[in-house]
PDB file of C-alpha atoms and ligand atoms in Angstrom:
ATOM      1  CA  MET A   1     -32.905  23.429  18.925  1.00  0.00           C
ATOM      2  CA  ILE A   2     -31.226  21.020  16.801  1.00  0.00           C
ATOM      3  CA  PHE A   3     -28.433  22.130  14.366  1.00  0.00           C
ATOM      4  CA  ASP A   4     -28.693  19.676  11.096  1.00  0.00           C
ATOM      5  CA  THR A   5     -24.749  20.228  10.307  1.00  0.00           C
ATOM      6  CA  HIS A   6     -25.108  18.249   7.037  1.00  0.00           C
ATOM      7  CA  ALA A   7     -28.096  18.035   4.271  1.00  0.00           C
ATOM      8  CA  HIS A   8     -28.872  17.229   1.018  1.00  0.00           C
ATOM      9  CA  TYR A   9     -31.946  18.754   0.125  1.00  0.00           C
ATOM     10  CA  ASP A  10     -31.112  19.754  -3.257  1.00  0.00           C
ATOM     11  CA  ASP A  11     -31.481  15.973  -3.647  1.00  0.00           C
ATOM     12  CA  GLU A  12     -34.104  15.406  -6.222  1.00  0.00           C
ATOM     13  CA  ALA A  13     -35.944  13.304  -3.741  1.00  0.00           C
ATOM     14  CA  PHE A  14     -37.261  16.344  -2.551  1.00  0.00           C
ATOM     15  CA  ASP A  15     -38.690  17.898  -5.690  1.00  0.00           C
ATOM     16  CA  GLY A  16     -42.005  17.448  -4.528  1.00  0.00           C
ATOM     17  CA  ASP A  17     -41.960  19.449  -1.126  1.00  0.00           C
ATOM     18  CA  ARG A  18     -38.711  20.520  -0.633  1.00  0.00           C
ATOM     19  CA  GLU A  19     -40.646  23.975   0.132  1.00  0.00           C
ATOM     20  CA  LEU A  20     -42.908  22.614   2.529  1.00  0.00           C
ATOM     21  CA  LEU A  21     -40.494  20.603   4.419  1.00  0.00           C
ATOM     22  CA  LEU A  22     -37.916  22.856   4.394  1.00  0.00           C
ATOM     23  CA  ALA A  23     -40.066  26.021   5.456  1.00  0.00           C
ATOM     24  CA  SER A  24     -41.845  24.008   8.289  1.00  0.00           C
ATOM     25  CA  LEU A  25     -38.879  22.894  10.127  1.00  0.00           C
ATOM     26  CA  PRO A  26     -38.051  25.300  12.552  1.00  0.00           C
ATOM     27  CA  GLU A  27     -41.508  24.729  14.022  1.00  0.00           C
ATOM     28  CA  LYS A  28     -40.206  21.685  14.362  1.00  0.00           C
ATOM     29  CA  GLY A  29     -37.188  21.812  16.187  1.00  0.00           C
ATOM     30  CA  ILE A  30     -34.871  22.216  13.697  1.00  0.00           C
ATOM     31  CA  GLY A  31     -33.899  25.348  14.076  1.00  0.00           C
ATOM     32  CA  ARG A  32     -30.570  25.785  11.653  1.00  0.00           C
ATOM     33  CA  VAL A  33     -29.513  23.180   8.068  1.00  0.00           C
ATOM     34  CA  THR A  34     -26.327  23.351   6.504  1.00  0.00           C
ATOM     35  CA  GLU A  35     -26.661  22.312   3.106  1.00  0.00           C
ATOM     36  CA  VAL A  36     -24.371  20.712   0.999  1.00  0.00           C
ATOM     37  CA  SER A  37     -23.257  20.651  -1.989  1.00  0.00           C
ATOM     38  CA  SER A  38     -21.710  17.728  -3.685  1.00  0.00           C
ATOM     39  CA  ASP A  39     -21.047  18.370  -7.433  1.00  0.00           C
ATOM     40  CA  LEU A  40     -20.714  21.277  -9.976  1.00  0.00           C
ATOM     41  CA  ALA A  41     -24.355  21.075 -10.760  1.00  0.00           C
ATOM     42  CA  SER A  42     -25.757  21.279  -6.733  1.00  0.00           C
ATOM     43  CA  ILE A  43     -23.583  24.518  -6.004  1.00  0.00           C
ATOM     44  CA  GLN A  44     -26.233  27.077  -7.429  1.00  0.00           C
ATOM     45  CA  LYS A  45     -29.403  24.466  -5.807  1.00  0.00           C
ATOM     46  CA  VAL A  46     -27.151  25.175  -2.428  1.00  0.00           C
ATOM     47  CA  LYS A  47     -26.727  28.482  -2.951  1.00  0.00           C
ATOM     48  CA  ASP A  48     -30.715  29.069  -3.476  1.00  0.00           C
ATOM     49  CA  LEU A  49     -31.958  27.011  -0.906  1.00  0.00           C
ATOM     50  CA  ALA A  50     -29.358  28.721   1.186  1.00  0.00           C
ATOM     51  CA  GLU A  51     -30.508  32.216  -0.168  1.00  0.00           C
ATOM     52  CA  ARG A  52     -34.606  31.410   0.229  1.00  0.00           C
ATOM     53  CA  PHE A  53     -34.467  30.136   3.590  1.00  0.00           C
ATOM     54  CA  ALA A  54     -33.116  32.022   7.173  1.00  0.00           C
ATOM     55  CA  HIS A  55     -32.114  28.702   9.297  1.00  0.00           C
ATOM     56  CA  VAL A  56     -30.567  27.370   6.401  1.00  0.00           C
ATOM     57  CA  TYR A  57     -26.586  27.916   5.800  1.00  0.00           C
ATOM     58  CA  ALA A  58     -24.637  26.763   2.622  1.00  0.00           C
ATOM     59  CA  ALA A  59     -21.277  25.285   1.948  1.00  0.00           C
ATOM     60  CA  TYR A  60     -19.518  24.790  -1.357  1.00  0.00           C
ATOM     61  CA  GLY A  61     -16.974  22.559  -2.327  1.00  0.00           C
ATOM     62  CA  ILE A  62     -17.015  19.401  -4.920  1.00  0.00           C
ATOM     63  CA  HIS A  63     -17.720  15.389  -2.980  1.00  0.00           C
ATOM     64  CA  PRO A  64     -14.311  13.501  -4.153  1.00  0.00           C
ATOM     65  CA  THR A  65     -16.671  10.964  -5.874  1.00  0.00           C
ATOM     66  CA  GLU A  66     -17.952  13.618  -7.848  1.00  0.00           C
ATOM     67  CA  CYS A  67     -14.230  15.367  -8.976  1.00  0.00           C
ATOM     68  CA  ALA A  68     -13.426  13.480 -12.055  1.00  0.00           C
ATOM     69  CA  PRO A  69     -15.063  16.648 -14.569  1.00  0.00           C
ATOM     70  CA  MET A  70     -13.336  19.744 -11.950  1.00  0.00           C
ATOM     71  CA  ASN A  71     -10.757  22.015 -13.287  1.00  0.00           C
ATOM     72  CA  GLU A  72      -9.671  25.923 -12.618  1.00  0.00           C
ATOM     73  CA  GLU A  73     -12.515  27.161 -13.565  1.00  0.00           C
ATOM     74  CA  HIS A  74     -14.639  24.995 -11.020  1.00  0.00           C
ATOM     75  CA  LEU A  75     -12.382  25.865  -7.915  1.00  0.00           C
ATOM     76  CA  ALA A  76     -12.638  29.991  -8.680  1.00  0.00           C
ATOM     77  CA  LYS A  77     -16.294  29.790  -8.679  1.00  0.00           C
ATOM     78  CA  ILE A  78     -16.469  28.000  -5.636  1.00  0.00           C
ATOM     79  CA  ARG A  79     -13.931  30.421  -4.506  1.00  0.00           C
ATOM     80  CA  GLU A  80     -15.946  33.141  -5.258  1.00  0.00           C
ATOM     81  CA  LEU A  81     -19.057  31.918  -3.447  1.00  0.00           C
ATOM     82  CA  LEU A  82     -17.233  31.724  -1.003  1.00  0.00           C
ATOM     83  CA  LEU A  83     -15.915  34.878  -0.409  1.00  0.00           C
ATOM     84  CA  THR A  84     -19.673  36.518  -1.897  1.00  0.00           C
ATOM     85  CA  ASP A  85     -22.341  34.699  -0.307  1.00  0.00           C
ATOM     86  CA  PRO A  86     -22.997  35.135   3.380  1.00  0.00           C
ATOM     87  CA  LYS A  87     -24.644  31.878   3.823  1.00  0.00           C
ATOM     88  CA  ALA A  88     -21.356  30.521   3.243  1.00  0.00           C
ATOM     89  CA  VAL A  89     -19.737  28.921   6.173  1.00  0.00           C
ATOM     90  CA  ALA A  90     -18.314  26.225   5.034  1.00  0.00           C
ATOM     91  CA  VAL A  91     -16.132  24.147   2.514  1.00  0.00           C
ATOM     92  CA  GLY A  92     -17.300  21.021   1.773  1.00  0.00           C
ATOM     93  CA  GLU A  93     -17.654  17.799   1.096  1.00  0.00           C
ATOM     94  CA  ILE A  94     -14.630  17.553   0.580  1.00  0.00           C
ATOM     95  CA  GLY A  95     -12.486  14.712   0.730  1.00  0.00           C
ATOM     96  CA  LEU A  96     -11.026  10.932  -0.400  1.00  0.00           C
ATOM     97  CA  ASP A  97     -13.875   8.376  -1.041  1.00  0.00           C
ATOM     98  CA  TYR A  98     -12.182   4.782  -1.998  1.00  0.00           C
ATOM     99  CA  TYR A  99     -15.219   2.486  -1.825  1.00  0.00           C
ATOM    100  CA  TRP A 100     -15.555   3.570  -5.115  1.00  0.00           C
ATOM    101  CA  ASP A 101     -12.614   2.114  -8.103  1.00  0.00           C
ATOM    102  CA  GLU A 102     -13.030   5.693  -9.692  1.00  0.00           C
ATOM    103  CA  PRO A 103     -12.247   8.749 -10.036  1.00  0.00           C
ATOM    104  CA  GLU A 104      -8.835   7.501  -9.450  1.00  0.00           C
ATOM    105  CA  ARG A 105      -6.728   8.342  -6.076  1.00  0.00           C
ATOM    106  CA  GLU A 106      -4.354  10.189  -7.069  1.00  0.00           C
ATOM    107  CA  LEU A 107      -6.750  12.601  -8.960  1.00  0.00           C
ATOM    108  CA  GLN A 108      -8.989  12.014  -5.820  1.00  0.00           C
ATOM    109  CA  LYS A 109      -6.106  13.442  -3.944  1.00  0.00           C
ATOM    110  CA  HIS A 110      -5.127  16.097  -6.240  1.00  0.00           C
ATOM    111  CA  TRP A 111      -8.742  17.884  -5.802  1.00  0.00           C
ATOM    112  CA  PHE A 112      -8.934  17.190  -1.448  1.00  0.00           C
ATOM    113  CA  ARG A 113      -5.388  19.363  -1.030  1.00  0.00           C
ATOM    114  CA  GLU A 114      -6.750  21.658  -3.786  1.00  0.00           C
ATOM    115  CA  GLN A 115      -9.590  22.426  -2.194  1.00  0.00           C
ATOM    116  CA  LEU A 116      -8.241  22.194   1.603  1.00  0.00           C
ATOM    117  CA  LEU A 117      -5.889  25.283   0.329  1.00  0.00           C
ATOM    118  CA  LEU A 118      -9.260  27.269  -0.542  1.00  0.00           C
ATOM    119  CA  ALA A 119     -10.447  26.742   2.636  1.00  0.00           C
ATOM    120  CA  GLN A 120      -7.361  28.520   4.416  1.00  0.00           C
ATOM    121  CA  GLU A 121      -7.547  30.972   1.506  1.00  0.00           C
ATOM    122  CA  VAL A 122     -11.321  32.283   2.598  1.00  0.00           C
ATOM    123  CA  ASP A 123     -11.023  31.337   6.066  1.00  0.00           C
ATOM    124  CA  ARG A 124     -13.576  28.717   6.353  1.00  0.00           C
ATOM    125  CA  PRO A 125     -13.631  25.573   8.126  1.00  0.00           C
ATOM    126  CA  VAL A 126     -14.014  21.996   6.215  1.00  0.00           C
ATOM    127  CA  ILE A 127     -16.261  19.366   6.044  1.00  0.00           C
ATOM    128  CA  ILE A 128     -14.690  15.812   5.254  1.00  0.00           C
ATOM    129  CA  HIS A 129     -16.251  12.790   3.462  1.00  0.00           C
ATOM    130  CA  SER A 130     -14.160   9.661   4.135  1.00  0.00           C
ATOM    131  CA  ARG A 131     -15.085   6.086   3.534  1.00  0.00           C
ATOM    132  CA  GLU A 132     -12.107   3.619   3.940  1.00  0.00           C
ATOM    133  CA  ALA A 133      -9.307   5.696   3.203  1.00  0.00           C
ATOM    134  CA  ALA A 134      -8.342   6.815   6.629  1.00  0.00           C
ATOM    135  CA  ALA A 135      -5.157   6.793   6.692  1.00  0.00           C
ATOM    136  CA  ASP A 136      -4.389   9.032   3.167  1.00  0.00           C
ATOM    137  CA  THR A 137      -7.530  11.331   4.664  1.00  0.00           C
ATOM    138  CA  TYR A 138      -5.260  11.740   7.719  1.00  0.00           C
ATOM    139  CA  ASP A 139      -1.898  12.393   6.067  1.00  0.00           C
ATOM    140  CA  ILE A 140      -3.095  14.953   3.660  1.00  0.00           C
ATOM    141  CA  MET A 141      -4.630  16.441   6.650  1.00  0.00           C
ATOM    142  CA  LYS A 142      -1.590  16.832   8.612  1.00  0.00           C
ATOM    143  CA  GLU A 143       0.351  17.653   5.162  1.00  0.00           C
ATOM    144  CA  MET A 144      -2.221  20.331   4.659  1.00  0.00           C
ATOM    145  CA  HIS A 145      -2.440  21.706   7.651  1.00  0.00           C
ATOM    146  CA  ALA A 146      -5.932  21.554   8.015  1.00  0.00           C
ATOM    147  CA  GLU A 147      -6.117  22.226  12.010  1.00  0.00           C
ATOM    148  CA  LYS A 148      -5.643  25.543  10.442  1.00  0.00           C
ATOM    149  CA  THR A 149      -9.654  26.000   9.705  1.00  0.00           C
ATOM    150  CA  GLY A 150     -10.500  23.118  11.193  1.00  0.00           C
ATOM    151  CA  GLY A 151     -14.517  21.477  10.654  1.00  0.00           C
ATOM    152  CA  VAL A 152     -16.034  18.163  10.774  1.00  0.00           C
ATOM    153  CA  VAL A 153     -14.880  14.913   9.724  1.00  0.00           C
ATOM    154  CA  HIS A 154     -19.028  14.089   8.235  1.00  0.00           C
ATOM    155  CA  CYS A 155     -20.562  10.492   8.745  1.00  0.00           C
ATOM    156  CA  PHE A 156     -17.869   8.935  10.794  1.00  0.00           C
ATOM    157  CA  SER A 157     -17.207   5.409   9.811  1.00  0.00           C
ATOM    158  CA  TYR A 158     -13.868   4.768  11.578  1.00  0.00           C
ATOM    159  CA  SER A 159     -12.505   3.647  14.847  1.00  0.00           C
ATOM    160  CA  ARG A 160     -12.021   5.609  18.104  1.00  0.00           C
ATOM    161  CA  GLU A 161      -8.746   5.788  18.648  1.00  0.00           C
ATOM    162  CA  MET A 162      -8.773   7.936  14.059  1.00  0.00           C
ATOM    163  CA  ALA A 163     -11.545  10.007  16.381  1.00  0.00           C
ATOM    164  CA  GLU A 164      -9.209  10.880  18.405  1.00  0.00           C
ATOM    165  CA  ALA A 165      -6.799  12.032  16.532  1.00  0.00           C
ATOM    166  CA  PHE A 166      -9.280  13.773  14.183  1.00  0.00           C
ATOM    167  CA  ILE A 167     -10.461  16.080  16.928  1.00  0.00           C
ATOM    168  CA  ARG A 168      -6.817  16.659  18.346  1.00  0.00           C
ATOM    169  CA  MET A 169      -6.521  18.191  15.316  1.00  0.00           C
ATOM    170  CA  GLY A 170      -9.143  20.762  16.090  1.00  0.00           C
ATOM    171  CA  PHE A 171     -11.909  19.062  13.863  1.00  0.00           C
ATOM    172  CA  TYR A 172     -16.029  17.898  15.107  1.00  0.00           C
ATOM    173  CA  ILE A 173     -17.073  14.184  14.673  1.00  0.00           C
ATOM    174  CA  GLY A 174     -20.377  14.337  12.326  1.00  0.00           C
ATOM    175  CA  ILE A 175     -22.751  11.304  13.967  1.00  0.00           C
ATOM    176  CA  GLY A 176     -26.180  10.811  12.080  1.00  0.00           C
ATOM    177  CA  GLY A 177     -28.417   8.033  11.514  1.00  0.00           C
ATOM    178  CA  VAL A 178     -26.130   5.499  11.287  1.00  0.00           C
ATOM    179  CA  LEU A 179     -25.868   5.289  15.100  1.00  0.00           C
ATOM    180  CA  THR A 180     -29.239   3.564  15.187  1.00  0.00           C
ATOM    181  CA  TYR A 181     -27.961   0.793  13.072  1.00  0.00           C
ATOM    182  CA  LYS A 182     -28.359  -3.114  14.630  1.00  0.00           C
ATOM    183  CA  ASN A 183     -24.244  -3.139  13.351  1.00  0.00           C
ATOM    184  CA  ALA A 184     -22.992  -0.066  14.581  1.00  0.00           C
ATOM    185  CA  ARG A 185     -20.626  -0.849  17.334  1.00  0.00           C
ATOM    186  CA  LYS A 186     -17.723   1.073  16.382  1.00  0.00           C
ATOM    187  CA  LEU A 187     -20.052   3.814  15.901  1.00  0.00           C
ATOM    188  CA  VAL A 188     -21.295   3.609  19.181  1.00  0.00           C
ATOM    189  CA  GLU A 189     -17.910   2.725  20.696  1.00  0.00           C
ATOM    190  CA  VAL A 190     -16.894   6.251  19.598  1.00  0.00           C
ATOM    191  CA  ALA A 191     -20.092   8.227  20.356  1.00  0.00           C
ATOM    192  CA  GLU A 192     -19.502   6.853  24.057  1.00  0.00           C
ATOM    193  CA  ALA A 193     -16.015   7.949  24.097  1.00  0.00           C
ATOM    194  CA  VAL A 194     -15.674  11.316  22.419  1.00  0.00           C
ATOM    195  CA  PRO A 195     -15.910  14.778  24.380  1.00  0.00           C
ATOM    196  CA  MET A 196     -19.764  15.694  24.242  1.00  0.00           C
ATOM    197  CA  ASP A 197     -18.178  19.160  22.538  1.00  0.00           C
ATOM    198  CA  ARG A 198     -16.694  17.978  19.957  1.00  0.00           C
ATOM    199  CA  ILE A 199     -19.765  15.828  19.053  1.00  0.00           C
ATOM    200  CA  VAL A 200     -22.108  17.320  15.500  1.00  0.00           C
ATOM    201  CA  LEU A 201     -25.673  15.638  14.533  1.00  0.00           C
ATOM    202  CA  GLU A 202     -26.591  15.071  10.782  1.00  0.00           C
ATOM    203  CA  THR A 203     -28.397  14.178   8.475  1.00  0.00           C
ATOM    204  CA  ASP A 204     -26.737  12.977   5.363  1.00  0.00           C
ATOM    205  CA  CYS A 205     -30.262  13.474   3.973  1.00  0.00           C
ATOM    206  CA  PRO A 206     -32.277  12.205   1.723  1.00  0.00           C
ATOM    207  CA  TYR A 207     -29.111   9.202   2.396  1.00  0.00           C
ATOM    208  CA  LEU A 208     -28.957   7.503   6.077  1.00  0.00           C
ATOM    209  CA  SER A 209     -32.329   6.965   7.544  1.00  0.00           C
ATOM    210  CA  PRO A 210     -32.101   6.162  11.186  1.00  0.00           C
ATOM    211  CA  VAL A 211     -34.091   3.262  12.602  1.00  0.00           C
ATOM    212  CA  PRO A 212     -36.963   2.424  12.332  1.00  0.00           C
ATOM    213  CA  TYR A 213     -37.117   4.566   9.026  1.00  0.00           C
ATOM    214  CA  ARG A 214     -33.841   2.415   7.603  1.00  0.00           C
ATOM    215  CA  GLY A 215     -33.657   2.334   3.676  1.00  0.00           C
ATOM    216  CA  LYS A 216     -36.350   4.722   3.193  1.00  0.00           C
ATOM    217  CA  ARG A 217     -35.961   8.871   2.881  1.00  0.00           C
ATOM    218  CA  ASN A 218     -34.405  10.646   5.193  1.00  0.00           C
ATOM    219  CA  SER A 219     -34.928  14.381   6.902  1.00  0.00           C
ATOM    220  CA  SER A 220     -34.336  16.518   9.542  1.00  0.00           C
ATOM    221  CA  LEU A 221     -37.479  15.740  10.910  1.00  0.00           C
ATOM    222  CA  ASN A 222     -35.703  11.822  12.243  1.00  0.00           C
ATOM    223  CA  LEU A 223     -32.765  13.478  14.300  1.00  0.00           C
ATOM    224  CA  PRO A 224     -34.582  13.495  17.209  1.00  0.00           C
ATOM    225  CA  LEU A 225     -34.673   9.212  16.539  1.00  0.00           C
ATOM    226  CA  VAL A 226     -30.434   9.802  16.890  1.00  0.00           C
ATOM    227  CA  VAL A 227     -30.632  12.550  20.270  1.00  0.00           C
ATOM    228  CA  GLN A 228     -32.702   9.898  22.166  1.00  0.00           C
ATOM    229  CA  LYS A 229     -29.733   7.003  20.596  1.00  0.00           C
ATOM    230  CA  LEU A 230     -26.780   9.160  22.377  1.00  0.00           C
ATOM    231  CA  ALA A 231     -28.417  10.373  24.405  1.00  0.00           C
ATOM    232  CA  ASP A 232     -28.892   6.796  25.884  1.00  0.00           C
ATOM    233  CA  ILE A 233     -25.099   6.302  25.147  1.00  0.00           C
ATOM    234  CA  ARG A 234     -24.464   8.900  26.677  1.00  0.00           C
ATOM    235  CA  GLY A 235     -25.961   9.159  30.333  1.00  0.00           C
ATOM    236  CA  ILE A 236     -28.081  12.292  29.689  1.00  0.00           C
ATOM    237  CA  THR A 237     -31.073  14.214  28.221  1.00  0.00           C
ATOM    238  CA  ALA A 238     -32.163  14.259  25.276  1.00  0.00           C
ATOM    239  CA  ASP A 239     -32.380  18.270  25.828  1.00  0.00           C
ATOM    240  CA  GLU A 240     -28.791  18.300  26.790  1.00  0.00           C
ATOM    241  CA  VAL A 241     -28.058  16.296  23.425  1.00  0.00           C
ATOM    242  CA  ILE A 242     -30.044  19.041  21.172  1.00  0.00           C
ATOM    243  CA  GLY A 243     -28.047  22.220  23.532  1.00  0.00           C
ATOM    244  CA  ILE A 244     -24.853  20.500  23.665  1.00  0.00           C
ATOM    245  CA  THR A 245     -24.241  19.215  19.851  1.00  0.00           C
ATOM    246  CA  GLU A 246     -25.932  22.779  18.764  1.00  0.00           C
ATOM    247  CA  GLU A 247     -23.677  24.699  20.797  1.00  0.00           C
ATOM    248  CA  ASN A 248     -21.240  22.210  18.847  1.00  0.00           C
ATOM    249  CA  ALA A 249     -22.554  23.752  15.271  1.00  0.00           C
ATOM    250  CA  LEU A 250     -22.845  26.774  15.587  1.00  0.00           C
ATOM    251  CA  ARG A 251     -18.986  27.226  16.651  1.00  0.00           C
ATOM    252  CA  LEU A 252     -18.306  24.421  13.958  1.00  0.00           C
ATOM    253  CA  TYR A 253     -19.355  27.040  11.416  1.00  0.00           C
ATOM    254  CA  ARG A 254     -18.211  29.824  13.375  1.00  0.00           C
ATOM    255  CA  LEU A 255     -22.515  31.225  13.748  1.00  0.00           C
ATOM    256  CA  ALA A 256     -21.630  31.910  18.284  1.00  0.00           C
TER     257      ALA A 256
HETATM  258 NI1   NI B 301     -23.378  14.285   2.225  1.00  0.00          NI
END
């Protein structure tokens, strides 16, 4: 079944139907979901969802755009959850986001390094968010030996060469709705070129709905559209895409 490796069901966009929607996923072909925290407030919500639903796993970490209020106490809280929550499969999402001017880059880099270290300490893979920051992301991952834990570069938006460099570091490439967009030429190239056993599916819901739902609220239920697009690009069947990417996700999150 489909493994959605990156979702934000704690988002208020799901306030009206979160429980029903999550409960319905397995009967609609979505076998597992990793619910990813982004800020301090979301961490408890992520924990609650993973506790309530057997098919939901948790990732704990602070997103680069949310790192301004972060301190040592928060890091300790995340460490404790990673060590005690049996559903905690990864540290994330963490990384660098230069699309926005804030928080300042040095602060983003500081908490990126700290959370990469934390991942090594608790021995969990990392979920990397990297936007318009390819070189710095790669350099810090090299410097911090991110290959020790591995992980996924989620919502991959860089070149084929960068994808191959991250894969050499032991990382997976997260692909979602963007693959179906008209202007996704670069991502299609990546999806064509990288080894099939390095691709995982993701929604990043409620964001990034695939065509023809672009702009509307996304959910894991839209992933078959991404599966079909990837199947067309690779010249294999949708079932093969689902089977291979599910195995990849199970390896990524060490559930296999
Ligand atoms: Ni995300």
